[in-house]
PDB file of C-alpha atoms in Angstrom:
ATOM      1  CA  PRO A 876      -3.336  -1.421  11.052  1.00  0.00           C
ATOM      2  CA  LYS A 877      -6.929  -2.134  10.154  1.00  0.00           C
ATOM      3  CA  GLY A 878      -7.908  -1.199   6.615  1.00  0.00           C
ATOM      4  CA  VAL A 879      -4.706  -2.488   4.990  1.00  0.00           C
ATOM      5  CA  ALA A 880      -5.656  -5.104   2.389  1.00  0.00           C
ATOM      6  CA  VAL A 881      -2.315  -5.700   0.655  1.00  0.00           C
ATOM      7  CA  ILE A 882       1.344  -5.693   1.642  1.00  0.00           C
ATOM      8  CA  GLU A 883       3.007  -4.925  -1.640  1.00  0.00           C
ATOM      9  CA  ARG A 884       5.838  -6.803  -3.330  1.00  0.00           C
ATOM     10  CA  LEU A 885       9.234  -5.954  -1.764  1.00  0.00           C
ATOM     11  CA  ALA A 886       7.510  -3.813   0.894  1.00  0.00           C
ATOM     12  CA  PHE A 887       9.897  -4.632   3.740  1.00  0.00           C
ATOM     13  CA  CYS A 888      12.686  -6.304   1.783  1.00  0.00           C
ATOM     14  CA  ASP A 889      16.174  -6.020   3.327  1.00  0.00           C
ATOM     15  CA  ASN A 890      14.835  -4.432   6.511  1.00  0.00           C
ATOM     16  CA  SER A 891      17.426  -5.164   9.192  1.00  0.00           C
ATOM     17  CA  SER A 892      15.567  -3.496  12.088  1.00  0.00           C
ATOM     18  CA  LEU A 893      12.092  -5.048  11.812  1.00  0.00           C
ATOM     19  CA  THR A 894      11.719  -7.635  14.603  1.00  0.00           C
ATOM     20  CA  SER A 895       8.021  -8.540  14.805  1.00  0.00           C
ATOM     21  CA  VAL A 896       4.860  -8.122  12.712  1.00  0.00           C
ATOM     22  CA  ILE A 897       1.502  -8.325  14.482  1.00  0.00           C
ATOM     23  CA  PHE A 898      -1.801  -7.532  12.785  1.00  0.00           C
ATOM     24  CA  GLU A 899      -4.894  -6.285  14.559  1.00  0.00           C
ATOM     25  CA  ASN A 900      -7.596  -8.778  15.438  1.00  0.00           C
ATOM     26  CA  ASN A 901     -10.207  -8.875  12.649  1.00  0.00           C
ATOM     27  CA  SER A 902      -7.571  -7.743  10.162  1.00  0.00           C
ATOM     28  CA  GLU A 903      -8.665  -6.947   6.607  1.00  0.00           C
ATOM     29  CA  LEU A 904      -5.353  -8.050   5.115  1.00  0.00           C
ATOM     30  CA  LYS A 905      -5.878 -10.249   2.037  1.00  0.00           C
ATOM     31  CA  GLU A 906      -2.503 -10.519   0.327  1.00  0.00           C
ATOM     32  CA  ILE A 907       1.213 -10.452   1.128  1.00  0.00           C
ATOM     33  CA  GLY A 908       3.337  -9.818  -1.936  1.00  0.00           C
ATOM     34  CA  SER A 909       6.405 -11.620  -3.230  1.00  0.00           C
ATOM     35  CA  TYR A 910       9.713 -10.816  -1.487  1.00  0.00           C
ATOM     36  CA  ALA A 911       7.809  -8.668   1.033  1.00  0.00           C
ATOM     37  CA  PHE A 912      10.023  -9.727   3.943  1.00  0.00           C
ATOM     38  CA  LEU A 913      12.996 -11.033   1.980  1.00  0.00           C
ATOM     39  CA  ASN A 914      16.278 -10.967   3.897  1.00  0.00           C
ATOM     40  CA  ASP A 915      14.780  -9.396   7.028  1.00  0.00           C
ATOM     41  CA  THR A 916      17.624 -10.468   9.260  1.00  0.00           C
ATOM     42  CA  SER A 917      16.116  -9.391  12.596  1.00  0.00           C
ATOM     43  CA  LEU A 918      12.530 -10.562  12.047  1.00  0.00           C
ATOM     44  CA  THR A 919      11.723 -13.141  14.738  1.00  0.00           C
ATOM     45  CA  ASN A 920       7.953 -13.577  14.419  1.00  0.00           C
ATOM     46  CA  ILE A 921       4.924 -12.736  12.330  1.00  0.00           C
ATOM     47  CA  ILE A 922       1.258 -13.520  12.914  1.00  0.00           C
ATOM     48  CA  ILE A 923      -0.617 -14.109   9.664  1.00  0.00           C
ATOM     49  CA  PRO A 924      -4.351 -13.480  10.038  1.00  0.00           C
ATOM     50  CA  ALA A 925      -6.976 -15.844   8.684  1.00  0.00           C
ATOM     51  CA  SER A 926      -8.050 -13.196   6.176  1.00  0.00           C
ATOM     52  CA  VAL A 927      -4.871 -13.704   4.098  1.00  0.00           C
ATOM     53  CA  THR A 928      -5.800 -15.739   1.038  1.00  0.00           C
ATOM     54  CA  LYS A 929      -2.686 -15.104  -1.088  1.00  0.00           C
ATOM     55  CA  ILE A 930       1.053 -15.002  -0.370  1.00  0.00           C
ATOM     56  CA  GLY A 931       3.583 -14.528  -3.157  1.00  0.00           C
ATOM     57  CA  TYR A 932       6.840 -16.253  -3.917  1.00  0.00           C
ATOM     58  CA  TYR A 933       9.920 -16.058  -1.674  1.00  0.00           C
ATOM     59  CA  THR A 934       7.999 -13.798   0.705  1.00  0.00           C
ATOM     60  CA  PHE A 935      10.037 -14.752   3.786  1.00  0.00           C
ATOM     61  CA  ALA A 936      13.199 -16.043   2.117  1.00  0.00           C
ATOM     62  CA  GLU A 937      16.377 -15.563   4.161  1.00  0.00           C
ATOM     63  CA  ALA A 938      14.458 -14.299   7.208  1.00  0.00           C
ATOM     64  CA  LEU A 939      16.430 -16.893   9.109  1.00  0.00           C
ATOM     65  CA  LEU A 940      15.356 -16.020  12.671  1.00  0.00           C
ATOM     66  CA  LEU A 941      11.656 -16.146  11.871  1.00  0.00           C
ATOM     67  CA  THR A 942       8.891 -18.186  13.482  1.00  0.00           C
ATOM     68  CA  ILE A 943       5.594 -17.921  11.571  1.00  0.00           C
ATOM     69  CA  TYR A 944       2.215 -18.089  13.315  1.00  0.00           C
ATOM     70  CA  ALA A 945      -0.888 -18.583  11.174  1.00  0.00           C
ATOM     71  CA  GLU A 946      -4.505 -18.386  12.269  1.00  0.00           C
ATOM     72  CA  ILE A 947      -5.533 -20.966   9.675  1.00  0.00           C
ATOM     73  CA  MET A 948      -4.878 -24.688  10.029  1.00  0.00           C
ATOM     74  CA  GLU A 949      -3.053 -25.340   6.746  1.00  0.00           C
ATOM     75  CA  LYS A 950      -1.586 -23.620   3.684  1.00  0.00           C
ATOM     76  CA  PRO A 951      -4.241 -22.265   1.297  1.00  0.00           C
ATOM     77  CA  ILE A 952      -3.939 -23.133  -2.361  1.00  0.00           C
ATOM     78  CA  ASN A 953      -3.122 -19.517  -3.297  1.00  0.00           C
ATOM     79  CA  TRP A 954      -0.093 -19.292  -1.070  1.00  0.00           C
ATOM     80  CA  ASP A 955       2.831 -19.838  -3.428  1.00  0.00           C
ATOM     81  CA  ASP A 956       4.804 -23.028  -2.890  1.00  0.00           C
ATOM     82  CA  THR A 957       7.923 -20.927  -2.187  1.00  0.00           C
ATOM     83  CA  TRP A 958       6.229 -18.584   0.315  1.00  0.00           C
ATOM     84  CA  ASN A 959       8.355 -20.104   3.113  1.00  0.00           C
ATOM     85  CA  HIS A 960      11.400 -20.869   0.981  1.00  0.00           C
ATOM     86  CA  SER A 961      13.838 -20.947   3.907  1.00  0.00           C
ATOM     87  CA  GLY A 962      11.758 -23.509   5.776  1.00  0.00           C
ATOM     88  CA  ARG A 963      11.155 -21.464   8.871  1.00  0.00           C
ATOM     89  CA  PRO A 964       8.982 -23.008  11.631  1.00  0.00           C
ATOM     90  CA  VAL A 965       5.233 -22.536  11.136  1.00  0.00           C
ATOM     91  CA  ILE A 966       2.721 -22.830  13.990  1.00  0.00           C
ATOM     92  CA  TRP A 967      -0.690 -23.386  12.401  1.00  0.00           C
ATOM     93  CA  GLY A 968      -4.091 -22.718  13.911  1.00  0.00           C
ATOM     94  CA  ILE A 969      -3.344 -20.159  16.600  1.00  0.00           C
ATOM     95  CA  LYS A 970      -6.517 -19.149  18.390  1.00  0.00           C
ATOM     96  CA  LYS A 971      -5.648 -15.701  19.686  1.00  0.00           C
ATOM     97  CA  HIS A 972      -2.772 -13.432  20.526  1.00  0.00           C
ATOM     98  CA  GLY A 973      -2.288 -10.660  23.008  1.00  0.00           C
ATOM     99  CA  VAL A 974      -0.126  -8.905  25.577  1.00  0.00           C
ATOM    100  CA  TYR A 975       0.167  -9.751  29.261  1.00  0.00           C
ATOM    101  CA  GLN A 976       2.302  -7.603  31.548  1.00  0.00           C
ATOM    102  CA  ASP A 977       4.684  -6.510  28.798  1.00  0.00           C
ATOM    103  CA  LYS A 978       4.920  -9.976  27.241  1.00  0.00           C
ATOM    104  CA  ARG A 979       3.420 -10.820  23.853  1.00  0.00           C
ATOM    105  CA  TYR A 980       1.950 -14.301  23.449  1.00  0.00           C
ATOM    106  CA  VAL A 981      -0.082 -16.615  21.223  1.00  0.00           C
ATOM    107  CA  VAL A 982      -2.552 -19.346  22.112  1.00  0.00           C
ATOM    108  CA  THR A 983      -1.960 -22.455  20.016  1.00  0.00           C
ATOM    109  CA  SER A 984      -4.466 -24.933  18.627  1.00  0.00           C
ATOM    110  CA  SER A 985      -3.663 -27.212  21.584  1.00  0.00           C
ATOM    111  CA  ASP A 986      -4.776 -24.520  24.067  1.00  0.00           C
ATOM    112  CA  THR A 987      -1.258 -23.746  25.279  1.00  0.00           C
ATOM    113  CA  ILE A 988       0.653 -20.498  25.245  1.00  0.00           C
ATOM    114  CA  ILE A 989       3.950 -19.560  23.610  1.00  0.00           C
ATOM    115  CA  ILE A 990       5.696 -16.394  24.791  1.00  0.00           C
ATOM    116  CA  LEU A 991       6.959 -14.430  21.766  1.00  0.00           C
ATOM    117  CA  GLY A 992       8.994 -11.852  23.665  1.00  0.00           C
ATOM    118  CA  GLN A 993       8.562  -8.391  25.086  1.00  0.00           C
ATOM    119  CA  ASP A 994       5.785  -6.238  23.647  1.00  0.00           C
ATOM    120  CA  PHE A 995       6.862  -3.405  21.350  1.00  0.00           C
ATOM    121  CA  ALA A 996       5.708  -0.758  23.837  1.00  0.00           C
ATOM    122  CA  GLY A 997       6.950  -2.645  26.879  1.00  0.00           C
ATOM    123  CA  ALA A 998       8.942  -0.601  29.362  1.00  0.00           C
ATOM    124  CA  LYS A 999       9.615  -3.109  32.132  1.00  0.00           C
ATOM    125  CA  THR A1000      13.167  -4.120  32.920  1.00  0.00           C
ATOM    126  CA  ASP A1001      12.190  -7.079  35.127  1.00  0.00           C
ATOM    127  CA  LEU A1002       9.890  -9.729  33.669  1.00  0.00           C
ATOM    128  CA  ILE A1003       8.082 -12.665  35.236  1.00  0.00           C
ATOM    129  CA  ILE A1004       6.924 -15.478  32.968  1.00  0.00           C
ATOM    130  CA  PRO A1005       3.567 -16.679  34.356  1.00  0.00           C
ATOM    131  CA  LEU A1006       2.310 -20.250  34.321  1.00  0.00           C
ATOM    132  CA  ILE A1007      -1.227 -19.222  33.330  1.00  0.00           C
ATOM    133  CA  ILE A1008      -2.621 -16.483  31.071  1.00  0.00           C
ATOM    134  CA  ASP A1009      -6.372 -16.281  30.513  1.00  0.00           C
ATOM    135  CA  ASP A1010      -6.773 -19.842  31.868  1.00  0.00           C
ATOM    136  CA  TYR A1011      -4.284 -21.225  29.293  1.00  0.00           C
ATOM    137  CA  PRO A1012      -1.030 -22.838  30.493  1.00  0.00           C
ATOM    138  CA  VAL A1013       2.212 -21.145  29.460  1.00  0.00           C
ATOM    139  CA  ILE A1014       4.619 -23.875  28.354  1.00  0.00           C
ATOM    140  CA  SER A1015       7.051 -22.368  25.862  1.00  0.00           C
ATOM    141  CA  ILE A1016       9.291 -19.422  25.002  1.00  0.00           C
ATOM    142  CA  GLN A1017       9.866 -18.908  21.290  1.00  0.00           C
ATOM    143  CA  ALA A1018      13.251 -19.113  19.591  1.00  0.00           C
ATOM    144  CA  TYR A1019      14.916 -15.670  19.492  1.00  0.00           C
ATOM    145  CA  ALA A1020      12.193 -14.334  21.830  1.00  0.00           C
ATOM    146  CA  PHE A1021      14.489 -11.832  23.553  1.00  0.00           C
ATOM    147  CA  TYR A1022      17.025 -11.547  20.743  1.00  0.00           C
ATOM    148  CA  LYS A1023      19.148  -8.397  21.226  1.00  0.00           C
ATOM    149  CA  ASN A1024      16.798  -7.155  23.948  1.00  0.00           C
ATOM    150  CA  THR A1025      19.113  -4.927  25.970  1.00  0.00           C
ATOM    151  CA  GLN A1026      16.309  -3.417  28.052  1.00  0.00           C
ATOM    152  CA  VAL A1027      15.363  -6.414  30.195  1.00  0.00           C
ATOM    153  CA  GLN A1028      17.673  -6.838  33.182  1.00  0.00           C
ATOM    154  CA  SER A1029      16.094  -9.888  34.798  1.00  0.00           C
ATOM    155  CA  ILE A1030      13.581 -12.590  33.902  1.00  0.00           C
ATOM    156  CA  TYR A1031      11.976 -15.261  36.067  1.00  0.00           C
ATOM    157  CA  ILE A1032      11.181 -18.598  34.417  1.00  0.00           C
ATOM    158  CA  PRO A1033       9.005 -20.917  36.520  1.00  0.00           C
ATOM    159  CA  ALA A1034       9.137 -24.688  36.530  1.00  0.00           C
ATOM    160  CA  GLY A1035       6.582 -25.802  33.967  1.00  0.00           C
ATOM    161  CA  ILE A1036       8.127 -24.002  31.009  1.00  0.00           C
ATOM    162  CA  ILE A1037       8.963 -27.153  29.096  1.00  0.00           C
ATOM    163  CA  SER A1038      10.374 -25.597  25.937  1.00  0.00           C
ATOM    164  CA  ILE A1039      12.679 -22.675  25.163  1.00  0.00           C
ATOM    165  CA  GLY A1040      13.771 -22.221  21.568  1.00  0.00           C
ATOM    166  CA  GLU A1041      17.223 -21.680  20.151  1.00  0.00           C
ATOM    167  CA  ASN A1042      18.980 -18.389  20.866  1.00  0.00           C
ATOM    168  CA  ALA A1043      16.037 -17.155  22.954  1.00  0.00           C
ATOM    169  CA  PHE A1044      18.356 -14.806  24.876  1.00  0.00           C
ATOM    170  CA  LYS A1045      21.046 -14.230  22.253  1.00  0.00           C
ATOM    171  CA  GLY A1046      22.342 -10.668  22.465  1.00  0.00           C
ATOM    172  CA  ALA A1047      20.312  -9.888  25.614  1.00  0.00           C
ATOM    173  CA  ILE A1048      23.512  -8.648  27.193  1.00  0.00           C
ATOM    174  CA  ASN A1049      22.032  -7.074  30.337  1.00  0.00           C
ATOM    175  CA  ILE A1050      19.841  -9.959  31.447  1.00  0.00           C
ATOM    176  CA  ILE A1051      20.036 -12.190  34.512  1.00  0.00           C
ATOM    177  CA  ILE A1052      17.936 -15.354  34.217  1.00  0.00           C
ATOM    178  CA  ASN A1053      16.266 -16.690  37.365  1.00  0.00           C
ATOM    179  CA  ALA A1054      14.998 -20.219  36.763  1.00  0.00           C
ATOM    180  CA  GLU A1055      12.920 -22.209  39.242  1.00  0.00           C
ATOM    181  CA  ASP A1056      14.174 -25.495  37.791  1.00  0.00           C
ATOM    182  CA  SER A1057      17.371 -26.733  39.407  1.00  0.00           C
ATOM    183  CA  LEU A1058      18.743 -27.956  36.061  1.00  0.00           C
ATOM    184  CA  LYS A1059      18.068 -27.219  32.407  1.00  0.00           C
ATOM    185  CA  PRO A1060      14.933 -29.132  31.325  1.00  0.00           C
ATOM    186  CA  SER A1061      15.429 -31.518  28.435  1.00  0.00           C
ATOM    187  CA  GLY A1062      13.005 -29.555  26.239  1.00  0.00           C
ATOM    188  CA  TRP A1063      15.081 -26.390  26.355  1.00  0.00           C
ATOM    189  CA  ASP A1064      17.240 -26.052  23.254  1.00  0.00           C
ATOM    190  CA  ASP A1065      20.950 -26.575  23.831  1.00  0.00           C
ATOM    191  CA  ASN A1066      21.523 -23.040  22.512  1.00  0.00           C
ATOM    192  CA  TRP A1067      18.728 -21.357  24.456  1.00  0.00           C
ATOM    193  CA  ASN A1068      21.306 -19.130  26.215  1.00  0.00           C
ATOM    194  CA  PRO A1069      24.209 -19.020  23.741  1.00  0.00           C
ATOM    195  CA  ASP A1070      25.958 -16.025  25.320  1.00  0.00           C
ATOM    196  CA  ASN A1071      26.045 -17.751  28.724  1.00  0.00           C
ATOM    197  CA  GLN A1072      24.191 -15.003  30.496  1.00  0.00           C
ATOM    198  CA  GLU A1073      24.048 -15.481  34.256  1.00  0.00           C
ATOM    199  CA  VAL A1074      21.509 -18.146  35.315  1.00  0.00           C
ATOM    200  CA  ASN A1075      20.378 -18.602  38.893  1.00  0.00           C
ATOM    201  CA  TRP A1076      19.067 -22.195  38.985  1.00  0.00           C
ATOM    202  CA  GLY A1077      16.628 -23.273  41.694  1.00  0.00           C
ATOM    203  CA  TYR A1078      15.482 -19.697  42.155  1.00  0.00           C
ATOM    204  CA  ILE A1079      12.334 -19.301  44.277  1.00  0.00           C
ATOM    205  CA  LEU A1080      10.319 -16.174  43.585  1.00  0.00           C
ATOM    206  CA  SER A1081       9.588 -14.377  46.837  1.00  0.00           C
TER     207      SER A1081
END
């Protein structure tokens, strides 16, 4: 929420249910304390606003599913050297983030879109990944994007999605994947669908 300036030390430590942390645009957040998200075993993404000038030590340690998105282009001097102790992926310089038809996304510094997963309040059971959002091309689905999402029953992935991260559909036990590509593209991680959920290749959306 707006008005929060500090996330205190240990604030969300050992939280096994937290999956995503998104701050409001024009956030007033200045500091994230040490161990704040330590051992958050279900946390798949966080967007760090440009207002954050200090991050403590071991803040995201052992959050092993996490992809970190930062609005700034590089690590500030007052972010502790161990802030990302577990070496989770960091996408620097995101330009904006938002929600489109139940799907949360970020716009990267290269003017392309990564789909993060379903929005917190999303109620749809059938999702269509678009090729364009706000004039930006959609090219990627984040690792663990639909991790343990048991709500979505079908998803359509058009040709043009060149990257899908590891375990993107792990634990999504009710999902059927309809892919326009006739074969898995080379940029999709070998473990993009580790539970071997049903995939209909060469699917044409009517």
